[in-house]
């Protein structure tokens, strides 16, 4: 029982960490000279790297907002999980925790989809997707599965 | 003792000359649309009264150029605007020198007007000071400010969340209170025997999660009674 609990919490924390890294680290799109992410575009020319704030388009800001919201919801869901662990009736389901986690996964999914679709505007052909972008896509199914587990899980004592 | 006095007075005087330097204020950056007019404001702070010989001068340095050209000068009560350079017929003096305002108005902006405008003001005898620059950026359409949309989306979603939570708790509270008052009115009508379970029923209705638990509990109780 305790092992199951630990496993679930580890899964949740893993999804949360992936979300954090994906949002913060500057590696969504890159080429040998530059890397860019949701917040800045950094280019390295002749050993000097200069960073400019990212284009202030509406869509990139939407992606920023969705990623931050997904982090917030995942955090809230972890907090709710521990709350519900102690206050839920026996046999009850962690609906609220699961709902928040599923919302977080949906936000990551929409953010990644918007970024992929609107990429034609701000990414050249020669650039490749960085690991932060991939982490965002990986975080989505992890968070979704974690949320589903919460919804299905019943409290035993 | 005397040397200390002399030293402090020297220090104070040097500080005073720093204090009495003129400070010129302009905006940091100005964003404008093509074809529109933009007002570049310039003001100054000086410890002296505004002299009748106050002068304002504006310089323009295009993006990428090394040197600037002078485009405006106000001195001796007369304003001299650019009549040969890139701003001829487009520049207008809209300031009020007696109120320390040396602003100029540039009409019909074009992309070639991108650059840095430097304002220099002198208020005799206060002539020592730095000038101040404002950067002009001309856009086809006004760009969305960074972070506005982000903040708006986050704010709306979190606000909705808080609203839903508040409404949920309010509904729970209202229903529980209403049910409680209903059971209190029944308390006077019926005996004590059935009243206990009825009260339990009434309160359980308020919380749908607890309802299932109460129902399962009741079933267990009934099964226990049957066994007995």
Short mmCIF file of C-alpha atoms in Angstrom, two decimals:
data_model
loop_
_atom_site.label_atom_id
_atom_site.label_comp_id
_atom_site.label_asym_id
_atom_site.label_seq_id
_atom_site.Cartn_x
_atom_site.Cartn_y
_atom_site.Cartn_z
CA UNK A 1 0.00 0.00 0.00
CA UNK A 2 2.74 2.40 1.01
CA UNK A 3 4.72 1.35 -2.03
CA UNK A 4 1.80 2.19 -4.29
CA UNK A 5 1.45 5.58 -2.66
CA UNK A 6 5.15 6.25 -3.07
CA UNK A 7 5.04 5.24 -6.71
CA UNK A 8 2.13 7.55 -7.42
CA UNK A 9 3.78 10.49 -5.70
CA UNK A 10 7.04 9.85 -7.56
CA UNK A 11 5.17 9.84 -10.87
CA UNK A 12 3.46 13.09 -10.01
CA UNK A 13 6.67 14.77 -8.92
CA UNK A 14 8.41 13.55 -12.07
CA UNK A 15 5.74 15.14 -14.24
CA UNK A 16 6.02 18.36 -12.22
CA UNK A 17 9.81 18.47 -12.58
CA UNK A 18 9.55 17.91 -16.32
CA UNK A 19 7.12 20.77 -16.56
CA UNK A 20 9.45 23.05 -14.62
CA UNK A 21 12.50 22.19 -16.69
CA UNK A 22 10.61 22.51 -19.93
CA UNK A 23 9.31 25.96 -19.06
CA UNK A 24 12.51 27.41 -17.69
CA UNK A 25 15.42 26.00 -19.68
CA UNK A 26 16.16 27.81 -22.89
CA UNK A 27 16.10 24.98 -25.38
CA UNK A 28 12.83 24.79 -27.27
CA UNK A 29 14.28 25.46 -30.67
CA UNK A 30 17.91 25.65 -31.57
CA UNK A 31 20.53 25.61 -34.22
CA UNK A 32 24.34 25.44 -33.87
CA UNK A 33 24.51 29.18 -33.22
CA UNK A 34 21.47 30.03 -31.23
CA UNK A 35 18.86 28.69 -28.93
CA UNK A 36 15.50 30.09 -28.20
CA UNK A 37 12.69 29.26 -25.91
CA UNK A 38 9.50 30.79 -24.67
CA UNK A 39 11.20 33.77 -23.06
CA UNK A 40 14.35 34.82 -24.98
CA UNK A 41 16.26 34.26 -28.16
CA UNK A 42 19.97 33.84 -27.58
CA UNK A 43 22.52 33.81 -30.38
CA UNK A 44 26.22 33.13 -30.11
CA UNK A 45 28.39 34.85 -32.67
CA UNK A 46 32.18 34.64 -32.45
CA UNK A 47 32.06 33.62 -28.84
CA UNK A 48 29.81 36.48 -27.77
CA UNK A 49 26.28 35.53 -26.86
CA UNK A 50 23.53 38.07 -26.94
CA UNK A 51 20.04 37.50 -25.72
CA UNK A 52 16.98 39.38 -26.86
CA UNK A 53 13.52 39.08 -25.40
CA UNK A 54 11.31 36.85 -27.49
CA UNK A 55 8.94 38.27 -30.07
CA UNK A 56 5.96 39.74 -28.35
CA UNK A 57 3.40 37.97 -30.44
CA UNK A 58 0.07 36.93 -29.00
CA UNK A 59 0.68 33.21 -29.55
CA UNK A 60 4.03 32.90 -27.82
CA UNK A 61 2.51 34.67 -24.84
CA UNK A 62 -0.36 32.20 -24.89
CA UNK A 63 2.16 29.34 -24.81
CA UNK A 64 3.96 30.99 -21.89
CA UNK A 65 0.70 31.37 -20.01
CA UNK A 66 -0.36 27.77 -20.66
CA UNK A 67 2.96 26.35 -19.47
CA UNK A 68 2.86 28.41 -16.29
CA UNK A 69 -0.76 27.42 -15.68
CA UNK A 70 0.09 23.76 -16.09
CA UNK A 71 2.84 24.08 -13.48
CA UNK A 72 0.45 25.83 -11.10
CA UNK A 73 -2.26 23.21 -11.56
CA UNK A 74 0.15 20.33 -11.13
CA UNK A 75 1.44 21.90 -7.95
CA UNK A 76 -2.08 22.44 -6.65
CA UNK A 77 -2.95 18.86 -7.47
CA UNK A 78 0.02 17.59 -5.44
CA UNK A 79 -1.04 19.76 -2.53
CA UNK A 80 -4.65 18.55 -2.85
CA UNK A 81 -3.47 14.95 -2.94
CA UNK A 82 -1.90 15.25 0.47
CA UNK A 83 -4.95 17.08 1.77
CA UNK A 84 -7.34 14.47 0.47
CA UNK A 85 -5.13 11.66 1.73
CA UNK A 86 -5.95 12.67 5.28
CA UNK A 87 -9.48 13.96 4.94
CA UNK A 88 -11.13 11.63 2.44
CA UNK A 89 -13.62 8.99 3.55
CA UNK A 90 -12.59 5.38 3.21
CA UNK A 91 -13.45 4.12 -0.27
CA UNK A 92 -13.54 7.63 -1.67
CA UNK A 93 -11.83 8.64 -4.87
CA UNK A 94 -9.31 11.41 -5.38
CA UNK A 95 -11.48 13.17 -7.92
CA UNK A 96 -10.26 16.69 -7.28
CA UNK A 97 -6.59 15.72 -7.38
CA UNK A 98 -7.08 13.79 -10.58
CA UNK A 99 -9.09 16.60 -12.16
CA UNK A 100 -6.37 19.17 -11.46
CA UNK A 101 -3.66 16.91 -12.78
CA UNK A 102 -5.65 16.21 -15.94
CA UNK A 103 -6.17 19.94 -16.41
CA UNK A 104 -2.41 20.45 -16.07
CA UNK A 105 -1.76 17.83 -18.74
CA UNK A 106 -4.33 19.43 -21.03
CA UNK A 107 -2.66 22.81 -20.63
CA UNK A 108 0.75 21.36 -21.51
CA UNK A 109 -0.78 19.66 -24.52
CA UNK A 110 -2.39 22.86 -25.79
CA UNK A 111 0.79 24.80 -25.19
CA UNK A 112 2.90 22.33 -27.11
CA UNK A 113 0.35 22.14 -29.93
CA UNK A 114 0.16 25.92 -30.28
CA UNK A 115 3.94 26.13 -30.31
CA UNK A 116 4.20 23.45 -32.98
CA UNK A 117 1.55 24.98 -35.19
CA UNK A 118 2.68 28.59 -34.91
CA UNK A 119 6.26 27.55 -35.46
CA UNK A 120 6.15 28.51 -39.08
CA UNK A 121 6.19 32.12 -38.01
CA UNK A 122 9.30 32.17 -35.92
CA UNK A 123 11.45 29.14 -36.72
CA UNK A 124 13.58 28.71 -39.82
CA UNK A 125 13.97 25.42 -41.63
CA UNK A 126 17.53 24.90 -40.47
CA UNK A 127 16.64 24.83 -36.82
CA UNK A 128 15.80 21.76 -34.84
CA UNK A 129 13.64 21.26 -31.80
CA UNK A 130 15.47 21.34 -28.49
CA UNK A 131 15.02 19.07 -25.51
CA UNK A 132 12.76 21.42 -23.60
CA UNK A 133 10.20 21.07 -26.35
CA UNK A 134 10.46 17.28 -26.21
CA UNK A 135 10.17 17.37 -22.41
CA UNK A 136 6.94 19.29 -22.75
CA UNK A 137 5.53 16.58 -24.99
CA UNK A 138 6.71 13.87 -22.58
CA UNK A 139 5.26 15.67 -19.58
CA UNK A 140 1.81 15.64 -21.16
CA UNK A 141 1.19 11.85 -21.14
CA UNK A 142 2.90 11.49 -17.76
CA UNK A 143 0.63 14.05 -16.19
CA UNK A 144 -2.40 12.60 -17.93
CA UNK A 145 -1.70 9.07 -16.71
CA UNK A 146 -1.00 10.38 -13.24
CA UNK A 147 -4.34 12.17 -13.23
CA UNK A 148 -6.18 9.07 -14.44
CA UNK A 149 -4.59 7.01 -11.69
CA UNK A 150 -5.87 9.50 -9.13
CA UNK A 151 -9.36 9.35 -10.51
CA UNK A 152 -9.40 5.54 -10.44
CA UNK A 153 -7.63 5.14 -7.12
CA UNK A 154 -9.72 4.42 -4.06
CA UNK A 155 -8.67 5.26 -0.59
CA UNK A 156 -7.98 2.23 1.56
CA UNK A 157 -6.84 2.13 5.10
CA UNK B 1 39.99 72.74 13.74
CA UNK B 2 40.20 75.42 11.09
CA UNK B 3 41.52 72.92 8.56
CA UNK B 4 38.54 70.63 9.30
CA UNK B 5 36.17 73.56 8.70
CA UNK B 6 37.95 74.42 5.48
CA UNK B 7 37.79 70.81 4.33
CA UNK B 8 34.05 70.47 5.04
CA UNK B 9 33.31 73.75 3.29
CA UNK B 10 35.26 72.62 0.23
CA UNK B 11 33.42 69.31 0.20
CA UNK B 12 30.05 71.04 0.59
CA UNK B 13 30.83 73.49 -2.19
CA UNK B 14 31.84 70.71 -4.54
CA UNK B 15 28.67 68.86 -3.61
CA UNK B 16 26.69 72.03 -4.15
CA UNK B 17 28.08 72.43 -7.64
CA UNK B 18 27.04 68.84 -8.27
CA UNK B 19 23.61 69.58 -6.88
CA UNK B 20 23.22 72.65 -9.01
CA UNK B 21 23.94 70.78 -12.22
CA UNK B 22 21.00 70.86 -14.59
CA UNK B 23 19.11 67.59 -15.10
CA UNK B 24 17.28 67.04 -18.37
CA UNK B 25 14.32 64.65 -18.59
CA UNK B 26 12.93 62.96 -21.65
CA UNK B 27 11.09 59.69 -22.21
CA UNK B 28 13.13 56.54 -22.62
CA UNK B 29 11.45 55.23 -25.75
CA UNK B 30 8.59 56.31 -27.93
CA UNK B 31 6.52 53.96 -30.05
CA UNK B 32 4.48 55.38 -32.89
CA UNK B 33 2.62 54.27 -35.98
CA UNK B 34 3.66 55.20 -39.51
CA UNK B 35 1.96 58.35 -40.66
CA UNK B 36 1.02 59.51 -37.18
CA UNK B 37 2.39 62.37 -35.12
CA UNK B 38 4.57 61.96 -32.08
CA UNK B 39 5.34 64.44 -29.34
CA UNK B 40 8.84 64.24 -27.88
CA UNK B 41 8.81 65.78 -24.45
CA UNK B 42 11.79 67.41 -22.80
CA UNK B 43 11.95 69.04 -19.42
CA UNK B 44 14.66 69.96 -16.99
CA UNK B 45 15.28 70.43 -13.31
CA UNK B 46 17.45 73.27 -12.06
CA UNK B 47 17.94 74.94 -8.72
CA UNK B 48 17.97 78.36 -10.33
CA UNK B 49 14.91 80.27 -11.49
CA UNK B 50 14.02 79.85 -15.12
CA UNK B 51 16.14 82.38 -16.89
CA UNK B 52 14.88 84.38 -19.88
CA UNK B 53 17.98 83.10 -21.71
CA UNK B 54 16.96 79.46 -21.35
CA UNK B 55 17.87 77.36 -24.41
CA UNK B 56 16.59 74.03 -25.73
CA UNK B 57 18.25 72.11 -28.53
CA UNK B 58 17.27 68.86 -30.15
CA UNK B 59 19.63 66.59 -32.08
CA UNK B 60 18.69 63.67 -34.27
CA UNK B 61 20.90 60.63 -34.87
CA UNK B 62 19.48 58.00 -37.25
CA UNK B 63 19.82 54.31 -36.36
CA UNK B 64 23.23 53.16 -37.47
CA UNK B 65 24.68 56.62 -38.02
CA UNK B 66 27.66 57.78 -36.02
CA UNK B 67 26.83 61.44 -35.68
CA UNK B 68 23.70 63.41 -35.22
CA UNK B 69 22.41 66.57 -36.80
CA UNK B 70 20.84 69.46 -35.03
CA UNK B 71 17.16 69.84 -35.84
CA UNK B 72 15.80 72.35 -33.36
CA UNK B 73 17.03 75.21 -31.27
CA UNK B 74 15.24 77.58 -28.96
CA UNK B 75 17.20 80.54 -27.68
CA UNK B 76 16.69 84.18 -26.86
CA UNK B 77 12.93 83.69 -26.91
CA UNK B 78 12.83 82.46 -30.53
CA UNK B 79 12.33 78.89 -31.75
CA UNK B 80 14.34 77.79 -34.79
CA UNK B 81 13.01 74.64 -36.49
CA UNK B 82 14.65 72.47 -39.10
CA UNK B 83 14.20 73.93 -42.58
CA UNK B 84 16.83 71.98 -44.53
CA UNK B 85 17.16 68.57 -42.96
CA UNK B 86 14.94 65.46 -42.88
CA UNK B 87 12.31 67.14 -40.74
CA UNK B 88 11.65 70.31 -42.70
CA UNK B 89 8.00 71.28 -42.62
CA UNK B 90 7.31 68.42 -40.20
CA UNK B 91 8.68 69.84 -37.01
CA UNK B 92 6.74 72.05 -34.65
CA UNK B 93 7.64 73.52 -31.30
CA UNK B 94 4.88 72.78 -28.78
CA UNK B 95 6.76 73.48 -25.59
CA UNK B 96 6.52 76.26 -23.04
CA UNK B 97 10.00 77.46 -22.10
CA UNK B 98 8.82 79.55 -19.19
CA UNK B 99 7.43 76.31 -17.70
CA UNK B 100 10.62 74.42 -18.51
CA UNK B 101 8.96 72.44 -21.31
CA UNK B 102 10.90 72.08 -24.53
CA UNK B 103 8.78 69.50 -26.35
CA UNK B 104 8.61 69.17 -30.10
CA UNK B 105 6.02 67.60 -32.35
CA UNK B 106 7.01 65.54 -35.38
CA UNK B 107 4.28 64.93 -37.93
CA UNK B 108 3.75 62.28 -40.61
CA UNK B 109 6.26 59.75 -39.36
CA UNK B 110 8.08 57.46 -41.70
CA UNK B 111 10.30 54.42 -41.14
CA UNK B 112 13.35 56.57 -41.89
CA UNK B 113 12.61 58.56 -38.73
CA UNK B 114 13.75 55.69 -36.53
CA UNK B 115 16.59 56.91 -34.38
CA UNK B 116 17.71 58.67 -31.24
CA UNK B 117 16.63 62.20 -30.38
CA UNK B 118 18.75 64.06 -27.84
CA UNK B 119 17.48 67.05 -25.91
CA UNK B 120 19.89 69.49 -24.32
CA UNK B 121 18.63 72.28 -22.11
CA UNK B 122 20.58 75.12 -20.57
CA UNK B 123 19.38 77.46 -17.88
CA UNK B 124 22.00 80.17 -17.40
CA UNK B 125 23.91 80.32 -15.07
CA UNK B 126 23.19 76.59 -14.74
CA UNK B 127 24.80 75.18 -17.84
CA UNK B 128 26.64 72.11 -16.66
CA UNK B 129 24.70 68.87 -17.02
CA UNK B 130 24.00 65.78 -19.09
CA UNK B 131 21.63 65.75 -22.00
CA UNK B 132 18.95 63.11 -22.30
CA UNK B 133 17.97 60.90 -25.23
CA UNK B 134 14.71 59.37 -26.35
CA UNK B 135 14.56 56.53 -28.84
CA UNK B 136 11.88 56.69 -31.50
CA UNK B 137 10.50 53.43 -32.89
CA UNK B 138 8.12 53.57 -35.82
CA UNK B 139 5.84 50.58 -36.37
CA UNK B 140 3.41 49.50 -39.01
CA UNK B 141 1.08 48.31 -36.32
CA UNK B 142 1.44 48.68 -32.59
CA UNK B 143 2.93 45.49 -31.14
CA UNK B 144 1.41 43.75 -28.16
CA UNK B 145 3.34 44.50 -25.04
CA UNK B 146 5.33 41.62 -23.65
CA UNK B 147 3.54 39.78 -20.91
CA UNK B 148 0.12 41.37 -21.25
CA UNK B 149 -1.56 38.39 -22.88
CA UNK B 150 0.31 35.96 -20.64
CA UNK B 151 -0.79 37.71 -17.50
CA UNK B 152 -4.34 38.03 -18.78
CA UNK B 153 -4.71 34.32 -19.55
CA UNK B 154 -3.21 33.24 -16.23
CA UNK B 155 -5.33 35.73 -14.33
CA UNK B 156 -8.56 34.69 -16.01
CA UNK B 157 -8.03 30.97 -15.47
CA UNK B 158 -7.00 31.33 -11.83
CA UNK B 159 -9.86 33.74 -11.26
CA UNK B 160 -12.34 31.22 -12.68
CA UNK B 161 -10.87 28.54 -10.46
CA UNK B 162 -11.24 30.64 -7.34
CA UNK B 163 -14.76 31.62 -8.38
CA UNK B 164 -15.80 28.00 -8.87
CA UNK B 165 -14.34 26.99 -5.51
CA UNK B 166 -16.10 29.89 -3.80
CA UNK B 167 -19.44 29.06 -5.42
CA UNK B 168 -19.09 25.41 -4.47
CA UNK B 169 -18.48 26.20 -0.82
CA UNK B 170 -21.25 28.77 -0.82
CA UNK B 171 -23.72 26.24 -2.23
CA UNK B 172 -22.66 23.66 0.33
CA UNK B 173 -23.05 26.14 3.13
CA UNK B 174 -26.46 27.32 1.94
CA UNK B 175 -27.84 23.84 1.38
CA UNK B 176 -26.56 22.63 4.75
CA UNK B 177 -28.10 25.60 6.50
CA UNK B 178 -31.42 25.17 4.73
CA UNK B 179 -31.53 21.45 5.46
CA UNK B 180 -30.58 22.06 9.07
CA UNK B 181 -33.39 24.58 9.50
CA UNK B 182 -35.81 22.08 7.89
CA UNK B 183 -34.76 19.36 10.32
CA UNK B 184 -35.06 21.80 13.22
CA UNK B 185 -38.66 22.55 12.25
CA UNK B 186 -39.39 18.81 12.09
CA UNK B 187 -37.84 18.38 15.55
CA UNK B 188 -40.85 20.01 17.10
CA UNK B 189 -43.38 17.82 15.22
CA UNK B 190 -42.05 14.26 15.60
CA UNK B 191 -40.71 12.20 18.50
CA UNK B 192 -37.14 11.64 19.44
CA UNK B 193 -36.89 8.07 18.16
CA UNK B 194 -36.97 8.70 14.47
CA UNK B 195 -35.54 12.19 14.76
CA UNK B 196 -31.96 11.03 15.21
CA UNK B 197 -31.76 9.08 11.98
CA UNK B 198 -33.70 11.76 10.12
CA UNK B 199 -31.23 14.40 11.20
CA UNK B 200 -28.41 12.20 10.04
CA UNK B 201 -30.15 11.78 6.72
CA UNK B 202 -30.77 15.50 6.38
CA UNK B 203 -27.16 16.44 7.01
CA UNK B 204 -25.87 13.69 4.76
CA UNK B 205 -27.80 15.09 1.80
CA UNK B 206 -25.73 18.27 2.03
CA UNK B 207 -22.54 16.52 1.02
CA UNK B 208 -22.88 14.11 -1.90
CA UNK B 209 -19.61 12.42 -1.07
CA UNK B 210 -20.66 11.83 2.49
CA UNK B 211 -24.06 10.66 1.28
CA UNK B 212 -22.57 7.51 -0.23
CA UNK B 213 -20.57 6.84 2.90
CA UNK B 214 -23.61 7.39 5.08
CA UNK B 215 -25.66 5.09 2.88
CA UNK B 216 -23.04 2.38 3.08
CA UNK B 217 -22.84 2.93 6.82
CA UNK B 218 -26.58 2.66 7.17
CA UNK B 219 -26.60 -0.57 5.18
CA UNK B 220 -23.92 -1.98 7.43
CA UNK B 221 -25.88 -0.92 10.48
CA UNK B 222 -29.02 -2.54 9.10
CA UNK B 223 -27.16 -5.74 8.27
CA UNK B 224 -25.76 -5.78 11.78
CA UNK B 225 -29.24 -5.31 13.22
CA UNK B 226 -30.56 -8.11 11.04
CA UNK B 227 -27.79 -10.38 12.23
CA UNK B 228 -28.63 -9.50 15.82
#
